[in-house]
PDB file of N, CA and C in Angstrom:
ATOM      1  N   MET A 178       0.843  -1.170   0.000  1.00 37.00           N
ATOM      2  CA  MET A 178       0.000   0.000   0.000  1.00 37.00           C
ATOM      3  C   MET A 178       0.891   1.236   0.000  1.00 37.00           C
ATOM      4  N   GLY A 179       0.691   2.143  -0.915  1.00 41.00           N
ATOM      5  CA  GLY A 179       1.454   3.374  -0.996  1.00 41.00           C
ATOM      6  C   GLY A 179       0.661   4.550  -0.472  1.00 41.00           C
ATOM      7  N   ILE A 180       1.278   5.717  -0.505  1.00 38.00           N
ATOM      8  CA  ILE A 180       0.617   6.929  -0.021  1.00 38.00           C
ATOM      9  C   ILE A 180      -0.671   7.192  -0.779  1.00 38.00           C
ATOM     10  N   ARG A 181      -0.664   6.935  -2.077  1.00 38.00           N
ATOM     11  CA  ARG A 181      -1.870   7.193  -2.876  1.00 38.00           C
ATOM     12  C   ARG A 181      -3.016   6.260  -2.506  1.00 38.00           C
ATOM     13  N   ASP A 182      -2.699   5.109  -1.877  1.00 40.00           N
ATOM     14  CA  ASP A 182      -3.733   4.154  -1.496  1.00 40.00           C
ATOM     15  C   ASP A 182      -4.356   4.486  -0.146  1.00 40.00           C
ATOM     16  N   LEU A 183      -3.756   5.404   0.589  1.00 40.00           N
ATOM     17  CA  LEU A 183      -4.270   5.735   1.913  1.00 40.00           C
ATOM     18  C   LEU A 183      -5.473   6.664   1.812  1.00 40.00           C
ATOM     19  N   ASN A 184      -6.420   6.435   2.664  1.00 41.00           N
ATOM     20  CA  ASN A 184      -7.523   7.366   2.832  1.00 41.00           C
ATOM     21  C   ASN A 184      -8.051   7.203   4.238  1.00 41.00           C
ATOM     22  N   LYS A 185      -8.883   8.122   4.676  1.00 40.00           N
ATOM     23  CA  LYS A 185      -9.343   8.086   6.057  1.00 40.00           C
ATOM     24  C   LYS A 185     -10.106   6.817   6.380  1.00 40.00           C
ATOM     25  N   GLU A 186     -10.801   6.247   5.410  1.00 43.00           N
ATOM     26  CA  GLU A 186     -11.554   5.025   5.647  1.00 43.00           C
ATOM     27  C   GLU A 186     -10.647   3.816   5.834  1.00 43.00           C
ATOM     28  N   SER A 187      -9.445   3.837   5.256  1.00 41.00           N
ATOM     29  CA  SER A 187      -8.554   2.685   5.344  1.00 41.00           C
ATOM     30  C   SER A 187      -7.680   2.698   6.592  1.00 41.00           C
ATOM     31  N   MET A 188      -7.639   3.807   7.318  1.00 41.00           N
ATOM     32  CA  MET A 188      -6.806   3.890   8.504  1.00 41.00           C
ATOM     33  C   MET A 188      -7.466   3.119   9.638  1.00 41.00           C
ATOM     34  N   SER A 189      -6.652   2.566  10.520  1.00 43.00           N
ATOM     35  CA  SER A 189      -7.195   1.785  11.621  1.00 43.00           C
ATOM     36  C   SER A 189      -7.775   2.656  12.728  1.00 43.00           C
ATOM     37  N   MET A 190      -7.425   3.930  12.749  1.00 42.00           N
ATOM     38  CA  MET A 190      -7.929   4.831  13.777  1.00 42.00           C
ATOM     39  C   MET A 190      -9.165   5.557  13.261  1.00 42.00           C
ATOM     40  N   PRO A 191     -10.176   5.775  14.116  1.00 44.00           N
ATOM     41  CA  PRO A 191     -11.344   6.534  13.700  1.00 44.00           C
ATOM     42  C   PRO A 191     -10.970   7.987  13.467  1.00 44.00           C
ATOM     43  N   THR A 192     -11.701   8.680  12.583  1.00 45.00           N
ATOM     44  CA  THR A 192     -11.361  10.053  12.256  1.00 45.00           C
ATOM     45  C   THR A 192     -12.523  11.023  12.394  1.00 45.00           C
ATOM     46  N   ASP A 193     -13.613  10.656  13.012  1.00 50.00           N
ATOM     47  CA  ASP A 193     -14.754  11.546  13.183  1.00 50.00           C
ATOM     48  C   ASP A 193     -14.421  12.580  14.247  1.00 50.00           C
ATOM     49  N   PRO A 194     -14.305  13.870  13.869  1.00 45.00           N
ATOM     50  CA  PRO A 194     -13.892  14.879  14.838  1.00 45.00           C
ATOM     51  C   PRO A 194     -14.872  15.041  15.992  1.00 45.00           C
ATOM     52  N   ASP A 195     -16.133  14.768  15.797  1.00 48.00           N
ATOM     53  CA  ASP A 195     -17.108  14.908  16.874  1.00 48.00           C
ATOM     54  C   ASP A 195     -16.942  13.817  17.924  1.00 48.00           C
ATOM     55  N   VAL A 196     -16.389  12.677  17.535  1.00 45.00           N
ATOM     56  CA  VAL A 196     -16.232  11.560  18.456  1.00 45.00           C
ATOM     57  C   VAL A 196     -14.856  11.552  19.100  1.00 45.00           C
ATOM     58  N   ASP A 197     -13.811  11.762  18.320  1.00 60.00           N
ATOM     59  CA  ASP A 197     -12.451  11.538  18.776  1.00 60.00           C
ATOM     60  C   ASP A 197     -11.659  12.784  19.129  1.00 60.00           C
ATOM     61  N   CYS A 198     -12.053  13.922  18.640  1.00 74.00           N
ATOM     62  CA  CYS A 198     -11.238  15.123  18.802  1.00 74.00           C
ATOM     63  C   CYS A 198     -12.029  16.205  19.512  1.00 74.00           C
ATOM     64  N   LYS A 199     -12.224  16.012  20.797  1.00 75.00           N
ATOM     65  CA  LYS A 199     -13.063  16.938  21.556  1.00 75.00           C
ATOM     66  C   LYS A 199     -12.271  18.043  22.234  1.00 75.00           C
ATOM     67  N   GLY A 200     -10.960  18.038  22.061  1.00 82.00           N
ATOM     68  CA  GLY A 200     -10.143  19.076  22.670  1.00 82.00           C
ATOM     69  C   GLY A 200     -10.395  20.427  22.028  1.00 82.00           C
ATOM     70  N   GLU A 201     -10.052  21.460  22.758  1.00 86.00           N
ATOM     71  CA  GLU A 201     -10.217  22.824  22.263  1.00 86.00           C
ATOM     72  C   GLU A 201      -9.033  23.168  21.357  1.00 86.00           C
ATOM     73  N   PRO A 202      -9.285  23.649  20.145  1.00 89.00           N
ATOM     74  CA  PRO A 202      -8.175  23.987  19.247  1.00 89.00           C
ATOM     75  C   PRO A 202      -7.341  25.141  19.807  1.00 89.00           C
ATOM     76  N   GLY A 203      -6.057  25.129  19.458  1.00 86.00           N
ATOM     77  CA  GLY A 203      -5.174  26.206  19.852  1.00 86.00           C
ATOM     78  C   GLY A 203      -4.523  26.053  21.216  1.00 86.00           C
ATOM     79  N   ARG A 204      -4.714  24.927  21.866  1.00 91.00           N
ATOM     80  CA  ARG A 204      -4.095  24.711  23.184  1.00 91.00           C
ATOM     81  C   ARG A 204      -2.898  23.770  23.093  1.00 91.00           C
ATOM     82  N   ILE A 205      -2.957  22.822  22.174  1.00 93.00           N
ATOM     83  CA  ILE A 205      -1.909  21.820  21.973  1.00 93.00           C
ATOM     84  C   ILE A 205      -1.553  21.820  20.488  1.00 93.00           C
ATOM     85  N   ALA A 206      -0.287  21.589  20.185  1.00 95.00           N
ATOM     86  CA  ALA A 206       0.143  21.538  18.783  1.00 95.00           C
ATOM     87  C   ALA A 206       1.090  20.366  18.567  1.00 95.00           C
ATOM     88  N   PRO A 207       1.018  19.732  17.405  1.00 97.00           N
ATOM     89  CA  PRO A 207       1.958  18.654  17.102  1.00 97.00           C
ATOM     90  C   PRO A 207       3.328  19.202  16.695  1.00 97.00           C
ATOM     91  N   VAL A 208       4.348  18.442  17.014  1.00 97.00           N
ATOM     92  CA  VAL A 208       5.725  18.755  16.628  1.00 97.00           C
ATOM     93  C   VAL A 208       6.281  17.517  15.932  1.00 97.00           C
ATOM     94  N   ILE A 209       6.935  17.721  14.797  1.00 97.00           N
ATOM     95  CA  ILE A 209       7.516  16.626  14.010  1.00 97.00           C
ATOM     96  C   ILE A 209       8.998  16.493  14.340  1.00 97.00           C
ATOM     97  N   ASP A 210       9.432  15.278  14.645  1.00 97.00           N
ATOM     98  CA  ASP A 210      10.850  14.994  14.843  1.00 97.00           C
ATOM     99  C   ASP A 210      11.462  14.795  13.463  1.00 97.00           C
ATOM    100  N   ARG A 211      12.215  15.766  13.005  1.00 96.00           N
ATOM    101  CA  ARG A 211      12.790  15.740  11.654  1.00 96.00           C
ATOM    102  C   ARG A 211      13.700  14.540  11.422  1.00 96.00           C
ATOM    103  N   ASN A 212      14.346  14.018  12.445  1.00 96.00           N
ATOM    104  CA  ASN A 212      15.242  12.876  12.272  1.00 96.00           C
ATOM    105  C   ASN A 212      14.495  11.556  12.137  1.00 96.00           C
ATOM    106  N   HIS A 213      13.195  11.548  12.390  1.00 96.00           N
ATOM    107  CA  HIS A 213      12.435  10.306  12.309  1.00 96.00           C
ATOM    108  C   HIS A 213      11.372  10.288  11.215  1.00 96.00           C
ATOM    109  N   CYS A 214      10.851  11.442  10.810  1.00 96.00           N
ATOM    110  CA  CYS A 214       9.771  11.477   9.810  1.00 96.00           C
ATOM    111  C   CYS A 214      10.244  10.914   8.472  1.00 96.00           C
ATOM    112  N   GLU A 215       9.423  10.029   7.910  1.00 95.00           N
ATOM    113  CA  GLU A 215       9.720   9.428   6.602  1.00 95.00           C
ATOM    114  C   GLU A 215       8.655   9.750   5.565  1.00 95.00           C
ATOM    115  N   ALA A 216       7.835  10.734   5.817  1.00 95.00           N
ATOM    116  CA  ALA A 216       6.841  11.229   4.860  1.00 95.00           C
ATOM    117  C   ALA A 216       5.865  10.159   4.391  1.00 95.00           C
ATOM    118  N   LYS A 217       5.468   9.279   5.275  1.00 95.00           N
ATOM    119  CA  LYS A 217       4.523   8.228   4.889  1.00 95.00           C
ATOM    120  C   LYS A 217       3.087   8.717   4.853  1.00 95.00           C
ATOM    121  N   ALA A 218       2.834   9.912   5.350  1.00 96.00           N
ATOM    122  CA  ALA A 218       1.555  10.621   5.233  1.00 96.00           C
ATOM    123  C   ALA A 218       0.415  10.070   6.077  1.00 96.00           C
ATOM    124  N   SER A 219       0.698   9.204   7.016  1.00 96.00           N
ATOM    125  CA  SER A 219      -0.363   8.702   7.886  1.00 96.00           C
ATOM    126  C   SER A 219      -1.021   9.849   8.647  1.00 96.00           C
ATOM    127  N   CYS A 220      -0.222  10.795   9.109  1.00 97.00           N
ATOM    128  CA  CYS A 220      -0.759  11.940   9.863  1.00 97.00           C
ATOM    129  C   CYS A 220      -1.666  12.793   8.983  1.00 97.00           C
ATOM    130  N   VAL A 221      -1.274  12.989   7.745  1.00 97.00           N
ATOM    131  CA  VAL A 221      -2.072  13.791   6.818  1.00 97.00           C
ATOM    132  C   VAL A 221      -3.429  13.138   6.605  1.00 97.00           C
ATOM    133  N   GLU A 222      -3.415  11.847   6.428  1.00 95.00           N
ATOM    134  CA  GLU A 222      -4.639  11.122   6.123  1.00 95.00           C
ATOM    135  C   GLU A 222      -5.586  10.994   7.307  1.00 95.00           C
ATOM    136  N   VAL A 223      -5.056  10.876   8.515  1.00 95.00           N
ATOM    137  CA  VAL A 223      -5.913  10.620   9.673  1.00 95.00           C
ATOM    138  C   VAL A 223      -6.432  11.906  10.321  1.00 95.00           C
ATOM    139  N   CYS A 224      -5.765  13.023  10.134  1.00 94.00           N
ATOM    140  CA  CYS A 224      -6.157  14.260  10.815  1.00 94.00           C
ATOM    141  C   CYS A 224      -7.423  14.854  10.203  1.00 94.00           C
ATOM    142  N   PRO A 225      -8.495  14.957  10.999  1.00 92.00           N
ATOM    143  CA  PRO A 225      -9.741  15.510  10.469  1.00 92.00           C
ATOM    144  C   PRO A 225      -9.729  17.032  10.359  1.00 92.00           C
ATOM    145  N   PHE A 226      -8.656  17.683  10.808  1.00 94.00           N
ATOM    146  CA  PHE A 226      -8.603  19.144  10.792  1.00 94.00           C
ATOM    147  C   PHE A 226      -7.530  19.694   9.854  1.00 94.00           C
ATOM    148  N   ASP A 227      -6.977  18.845   8.991  1.00 94.00           N
ATOM    149  CA  ASP A 227      -5.991  19.257   7.989  1.00 94.00           C
ATOM    150  C   ASP A 227      -4.832  20.053   8.586  1.00 94.00           C
ATOM    151  N   VAL A 228      -4.288  19.542   9.669  1.00 96.00           N
ATOM    152  CA  VAL A 228      -3.180  20.200  10.350  1.00 96.00           C
ATOM    153  C   VAL A 228      -1.862  19.957   9.602  1.00 96.00           C
ATOM    154  N   PHE A 229      -1.736  18.808   8.937  1.00 97.00           N
ATOM    155  CA  PHE A 229      -0.463  18.394   8.330  1.00 97.00           C
ATOM    156  C   PHE A 229      -0.477  18.446   6.805  1.00 97.00           C
ATOM    157  N   ALA A 230       0.729  18.505   6.241  1.00 97.00           N
ATOM    158  CA  ALA A 230       0.935  18.357   4.796  1.00 97.00           C
ATOM    159  C   ALA A 230       2.321  17.750   4.595  1.00 97.00           C
ATOM    160  N   ILE A 231       2.460  17.015   3.502  1.00 97.00           N
ATOM    161  CA  ILE A 231       3.774  16.493   3.114  1.00 97.00           C
ATOM    162  C   ILE A 231       4.328  17.448   2.073  1.00 97.00           C
ATOM    163  N   ARG A 232       5.559  17.883   2.301  1.00 96.00           N
ATOM    164  CA  ARG A 232       6.173  18.818   1.347  1.00 96.00           C
ATOM    165  C   ARG A 232       7.683  18.650   1.379  1.00 96.00           C
ATOM    166  N   PRO A 233       8.381  19.268   0.436  1.00 97.00           N
ATOM    167  CA  PRO A 233       9.843  19.146   0.418  1.00 97.00           C
ATOM    168  C   PRO A 233      10.468  19.659   1.712  1.00 97.00           C
ATOM    169  N   LEU A 234      11.492  18.979   2.144  1.00 95.00           N
ATOM    170  CA  LEU A 234      12.225  19.346   3.352  1.00 95.00           C
ATOM    171  C   LEU A 234      12.917  20.690   3.123  1.00 95.00           C
ATOM    172  N   GLU A 235      12.684  21.641   3.989  1.00 94.00           N
ATOM    173  CA  GLU A 235      13.300  22.964   3.868  1.00 94.00           C
ATOM    174  C   GLU A 235      14.788  22.876   4.196  1.00 94.00           C
ATOM    175  N   ALA A 236      15.573  23.711   3.548  1.00 94.00           N
ATOM    176  CA  ALA A 236      17.026  23.694   3.749  1.00 94.00           C
ATOM    177  C   ALA A 236      17.388  23.920   5.215  1.00 94.00           C
ATOM    178  N   SER A 237      16.670  24.801   5.890  1.00 95.00           N
ATOM    179  CA  SER A 237      16.975  25.072   7.299  1.00 95.00           C
ATOM    180  C   SER A 237      16.709  23.841   8.165  1.00 95.00           C
ATOM    181  N   ASP A 238      15.687  23.055   7.817  1.00 95.00           N
ATOM    182  CA  ASP A 238      15.408  21.817   8.544  1.00 95.00           C
ATOM    183  C   ASP A 238      16.428  20.741   8.204  1.00 95.00           C
ATOM    184  N   ARG A 239      16.810  20.667   6.940  1.00 94.00           N
ATOM    185  CA  ARG A 239      17.803  19.675   6.513  1.00 94.00           C
ATOM    186  C   ARG A 239      19.131  19.909   7.229  1.00 94.00           C
ATOM    187  N   ALA A 240      19.468  21.162   7.461  1.00 95.00           N
ATOM    188  CA  ALA A 240      20.737  21.497   8.114  1.00 95.00           C
ATOM    189  C   ALA A 240      20.789  21.009   9.561  1.00 95.00           C
ATOM    190  N   THR A 241      19.644  20.785  10.190  1.00 95.00           N
ATOM    191  CA  THR A 241      19.621  20.347  11.590  1.00 95.00           C
ATOM    192  C   THR A 241      19.618  18.827  11.740  1.00 95.00           C
ATOM    193  N   LEU A 242      19.511  18.094  10.642  1.00 96.00           N
ATOM    194  CA  LEU A 242      19.415  16.634  10.703  1.00 96.00           C
ATOM    195  C   LEU A 242      20.741  15.979  11.083  1.00 96.00           C
ATOM    196  N   SER A 243      20.633  14.877  11.782  1.00 96.00           N
ATOM    197  CA  SER A 243      21.805  14.044  12.052  1.00 96.00           C
ATOM    198  C   SER A 243      22.194  13.348  10.748  1.00 96.00           C
ATOM    199  N   LEU A 244      23.326  12.664  10.745  1.00 96.00           N
ATOM    200  CA  LEU A 244      23.739  11.927   9.556  1.00 96.00           C
ATOM    201  C   LEU A 244      22.678  10.900   9.177  1.00 96.00           C
ATOM    202  N   LEU A 245      22.198  10.136  10.135  1.00 94.00           N
ATOM    203  CA  LEU A 245      21.148   9.157   9.856  1.00 94.00           C
ATOM    204  C   LEU A 245      19.885   9.845   9.368  1.00 94.00           C
ATOM    205  N   GLY A 246      19.546  10.976   9.949  1.00 94.00           N
ATOM    206  CA  GLY A 246      18.381  11.738   9.514  1.00 94.00           C
ATOM    207  C   GLY A 246      18.511  12.201   8.074  1.00 94.00           C
ATOM    208  N   ARG A 247      19.698  12.642   7.678  1.00 95.00           N
ATOM    209  CA  ARG A 247      19.926  13.070   6.289  1.00 95.00           C
ATOM    210  C   ARG A 247      19.804  11.902   5.320  1.00 95.00           C
ATOM    211  N   VAL A 248      20.324  10.748   5.727  1.00 95.00           N
ATOM    212  CA  VAL A 248      20.208   9.555   4.875  1.00 95.00           C
ATOM    213  C   VAL A 248      18.741   9.154   4.724  1.00 95.00           C
ATOM    214  N   LYS A 249      17.998   9.149   5.836  1.00 93.00           N
ATOM    215  CA  LYS A 249      16.570   8.802   5.777  1.00 93.00           C
ATOM    216  C   LYS A 249      15.805   9.796   4.910  1.00 93.00           C
ATOM    217  N   ALA A 250      16.109  11.079   5.075  1.00 94.00           N
ATOM    218  CA  ALA A 250      15.428  12.098   4.267  1.00 94.00           C
ATOM    219  C   ALA A 250      15.714  11.874   2.785  1.00 94.00           C
ATOM    220  N   TRP A 251      16.952  11.628   2.455  1.00 95.00           N
ATOM    221  CA  TRP A 251      17.316  11.372   1.058  1.00 95.00           C
ATOM    222  C   TRP A 251      16.567  10.147   0.529  1.00 95.00           C
ATOM    223  N   ALA A 252      16.529   9.077   1.331  1.00 94.00           N
ATOM    224  CA  ALA A 252      15.871   7.834   0.907  1.00 94.00           C
ATOM    225  C   ALA A 252      14.371   8.025   0.672  1.00 94.00           C
ATOM    226  N   HIS A 253      13.804   9.018   1.313  1.00 93.00           N
ATOM    227  CA  HIS A 253      12.364   9.267   1.178  1.00 93.00           C
ATOM    228  C   HIS A 253      12.077  10.518   0.361  1.00 93.00           C
ATOM    229  N   GLY A 254      12.988  10.843  -0.547  1.00 95.00           N
ATOM    230  CA  GLY A 254      12.752  11.929  -1.499  1.00 95.00           C
ATOM    231  C   GLY A 254      12.852  13.319  -0.910  1.00 95.00           C
ATOM    232  N   ASN A 255      13.538  13.458   0.223  1.00 96.00           N
ATOM    233  CA  ASN A 255      13.671  14.754   0.881  1.00 96.00           C
ATOM    234  C   ASN A 255      12.327  15.437   1.103  1.00 96.00           C
ATOM    235  N   ARG A 256      11.335  14.637   1.468  1.00 96.00           N
ATOM    236  CA  ARG A 256      10.003  15.134   1.791  1.00 96.00           C
ATOM    237  C   ARG A 256       9.663  14.697   3.204  1.00 96.00           C
ATOM    238  N   GLN A 257       8.951  15.539   3.910  1.00 97.00           N
ATOM    239  CA  GLN A 257       8.534  15.215   5.273  1.00 97.00           C
ATOM    240  C   GLN A 257       7.191  15.863   5.574  1.00 97.00           C
ATOM    241  N   ALA A 258       6.612  15.438   6.685  1.00 97.00           N
ATOM    242  CA  ALA A 258       5.376  16.054   7.155  1.00 97.00           C
ATOM    243  C   ALA A 258       5.708  17.397   7.796  1.00 97.00           C
ATOM    244  N   TYR A 259       4.845  18.358   7.559  1.00 97.00           N
ATOM    245  CA  TYR A 259       4.951  19.667   8.192  1.00 97.00           C
ATOM    246  C   TYR A 259       3.626  20.000   8.843  1.00 97.00           C
ATOM    247  N   VAL A 260       3.695  20.705   9.955  1.00 96.00           N
ATOM    248  CA  VAL A 260       2.499  21.176  10.651  1.00 96.00           C
ATOM    249  C   VAL A 260       2.179  22.553  10.072  1.00 96.00           C
ATOM    250  N   LEU A 261       1.157  22.600   9.234  1.00 96.00           N
ATOM    251  CA  LEU A 261       0.802  23.859   8.586  1.00 96.00           C
ATOM    252  C   LEU A 261      -0.207  24.673   9.379  1.00 96.00           C
ATOM    253  N   ARG A 262      -1.028  23.990  10.170  1.00 95.00           N
ATOM    254  CA  ARG A 262      -2.082  24.681  10.915  1.00 95.00           C
ATOM    255  C   ARG A 262      -2.063  24.236  12.382  1.00 95.00           C
ATOM    256  N   PRO A 263      -1.027  24.596  13.138  1.00 95.00           N
ATOM    257  CA  PRO A 263      -0.938  24.132  14.526  1.00 95.00           C
ATOM    258  C   PRO A 263      -2.111  24.594  15.387  1.00 95.00           C
ATOM    259  N   ASP A 264      -2.658  25.753  15.077  1.00 94.00           N
ATOM    260  CA  ASP A 264      -3.776  26.280  15.862  1.00 94.00           C
ATOM    261  C   ASP A 264      -5.072  25.514  15.633  1.00 94.00           C
ATOM    262  N   ALA A 265      -5.109  24.644  14.626  1.00 94.00           N
ATOM    263  CA  ALA A 265      -6.305  23.849  14.339  1.00 94.00           C
ATOM    264  C   ALA A 265      -6.301  22.497  15.056  1.00 94.00           C
ATOM    265  N   CYS A 266      -5.194  22.156  15.716  1.00 94.00           N
ATOM    266  CA  CYS A 266      -5.076  20.864  16.404  1.00 94.00           C
ATOM    267  C   CYS A 266      -6.037  20.797  17.581  1.00 94.00           C
ATOM    268  N   HIS A 267      -6.778  19.680  17.667  1.00 93.00           N
ATOM    269  CA  HIS A 267      -7.724  19.439  18.762  1.00 93.00           C
ATOM    270  C   HIS A 267      -7.187  18.426  19.778  1.00 93.00           C
ATOM    271  N   ALA A 268      -5.912  18.070  19.681  1.00 92.00           N
ATOM    272  CA  ALA A 268      -5.228  17.186  20.633  1.00 92.00           C
ATOM    273  C   ALA A 268      -5.858  15.803  20.742  1.00 92.00           C
ATOM    274  N   CYS A 269      -6.403  15.285  19.660  1.00 93.00           N
ATOM    275  CA  CYS A 269      -7.029  13.960  19.702  1.00 93.00           C
ATOM    276  C   CYS A 269      -6.001  12.831  19.680  1.00 93.00           C
ATOM    277  N   GLN A 270      -4.769  13.134  19.297  1.00 93.00           N
ATOM    278  CA  GLN A 270      -3.653  12.194  19.261  1.00 93.00           C
ATOM    279  C   GLN A 270      -3.754  11.131  18.170  1.00 93.00           C
ATOM    280  N   LEU A 271      -4.652  11.294  17.217  1.00 94.00           N
ATOM    281  CA  LEU A 271      -4.730  10.323  16.121  1.00 94.00           C
ATOM    282  C   LEU A 271      -3.416  10.278  15.353  1.00 94.00           C
ATOM    283  N   CYS A 272      -2.816  11.436  15.118  1.00 96.00           N
ATOM    284  CA  CYS A 272      -1.555  11.496  14.379  1.00 96.00           C
ATOM    285  C   CYS A 272      -0.441  10.762  15.120  1.00 96.00           C
ATOM    286  N   VAL A 273      -0.383  10.945  16.430  1.00 96.00           N
ATOM    287  CA  VAL A 273       0.634  10.292  17.259  1.00 96.00           C
ATOM    288  C   VAL A 273       0.485   8.778  17.170  1.00 96.00           C
ATOM    289  N   LYS A 274      -0.757   8.321  17.215  1.00 95.00           N
ATOM    290  CA  LYS A 274      -1.025   6.875  17.210  1.00 95.00           C
ATOM    291  C   LYS A 274      -0.723   6.215  15.868  1.00 95.00           C
ATOM    292  N   VAL A 275      -0.926   6.924  14.757  1.00 96.00           N
ATOM    293  CA  VAL A 275      -0.735   6.275  13.454  1.00 96.00           C
ATOM    294  C   VAL A 275       0.651   6.474  12.854  1.00 96.00           C
ATOM    295  N   CYS A 276       1.454   7.353  13.406  1.00 96.00           N
ATOM    296  CA  CYS A 276       2.780   7.591  12.831  1.00 96.00           C
ATOM    297  C   CYS A 276       3.658   6.349  13.031  1.00 96.00           C
ATOM    298  N   PRO A 277       4.051   5.681  11.937  1.00 95.00           N
ATOM    299  CA  PRO A 277       4.829   4.449  12.072  1.00 95.00           C
ATOM    300  C   PRO A 277       6.244   4.672  12.616  1.00 95.00           C
ATOM    301  N   GLU A 278       6.745   5.899  12.536  1.00 94.00           N
ATOM    302  CA  GLU A 278       8.085   6.195  13.041  1.00 94.00           C
ATOM    303  C   GLU A 278       8.071   6.784  14.443  1.00 94.00           C
ATOM    304  N   GLY A 279       6.904   7.075  14.978  1.00 95.00           N
ATOM    305  CA  GLY A 279       6.838   7.729  16.279  1.00 95.00           C
ATOM    306  C   GLY A 279       7.445   9.128  16.240  1.00 95.00           C
ATOM    307  N   ALA A 280       7.260   9.810  15.126  1.00 96.00           N
ATOM    308  CA  ALA A 280       7.901  11.111  14.902  1.00 96.00           C
ATOM    309  C   ALA A 280       7.059  12.304  15.342  1.00 96.00           C
ATOM    310  N   ILE A 281       5.900  12.063  15.935  1.00 97.00           N
ATOM    311  CA  ILE A 281       5.021  13.171  16.307  1.00 97.00           C
ATOM    312  C   ILE A 281       4.775  13.166  17.813  1.00 97.00           C
ATOM    313  N   ARG A 282       4.871  14.338  18.405  1.00 96.00           N
ATOM    314  CA  ARG A 282       4.491  14.500  19.799  1.00 96.00           C
ATOM    315  C   ARG A 282       3.660  15.771  19.900  1.00 96.00           C
ATOM    316  N   LEU A 283       2.862  15.851  20.939  1.00 95.00           N
ATOM    317  CA  LEU A 283       2.027  17.027  21.160  1.00 95.00           C
ATOM    318  C   LEU A 283       2.616  17.847  22.295  1.00 95.00           C
ATOM    319  N   VAL A 284       2.658  19.162  22.097  1.00 96.00           N
ATOM    320  CA  VAL A 284       3.203  20.084  23.088  1.00 96.00           C
ATOM    321  C   VAL A 284       2.214  21.232  23.280  1.00 96.00           C
ATOM    322  N   PRO A 285       2.321  21.962  24.388  1.00 94.00           N
ATOM    323  CA  PRO A 285       1.453  23.136  24.564  1.00 94.00           C
ATOM    324  C   PRO A 285       1.693  24.131  23.425  1.00 94.00           C
ATOM    325  N   TYR A 286       0.613  24.670  22.904  1.00 87.00           N
ATOM    326  CA  TYR A 286       0.705  25.640  21.810  1.00 87.00           C
ATOM    327  C   TYR A 286       1.070  26.998  22.392  1.00 87.00           C
ATOM    328  N   PRO A 287       2.092  27.641  21.834  1.00 82.00           N
ATOM    329  CA  PRO A 287       2.458  28.959  22.361  1.00 82.00           C
ATOM    330  C   PRO A 287       1.354  29.979  22.104  1.00 82.00           C
ATOM    331  N   THR A 288       1.102  30.782  23.100  1.00 63.00           N
ATOM    332  CA  THR A 288       0.062  31.806  22.950  1.00 63.00           C
ATOM    333  C   THR A 288       0.637  33.167  22.723  1.00 63.00           C
TER     334      THR A 288
END
């Protein structure tokens, strides 16, 4: 199964925001561990609030990677997940649960 085969119905985690994501937006935000993300897009597919996107790795982010992180990034087309809408996160943790690399954690959102 590739990224194009993923959809919200095929994920093992439920994605109904009324059932699973009852947190108040803007209090918690996801953070991506650049050394672990492999751009598999599970977070993009499972998030009911469109918080994530897969896009090319920015040069400033690439510069912070460890040697292993740079190799992994190269192997995965220098693409990774980015948090585009941190203020839209409802802290449901669906992204944390489905990330196969364990590259996502939730932190308090700066106010």
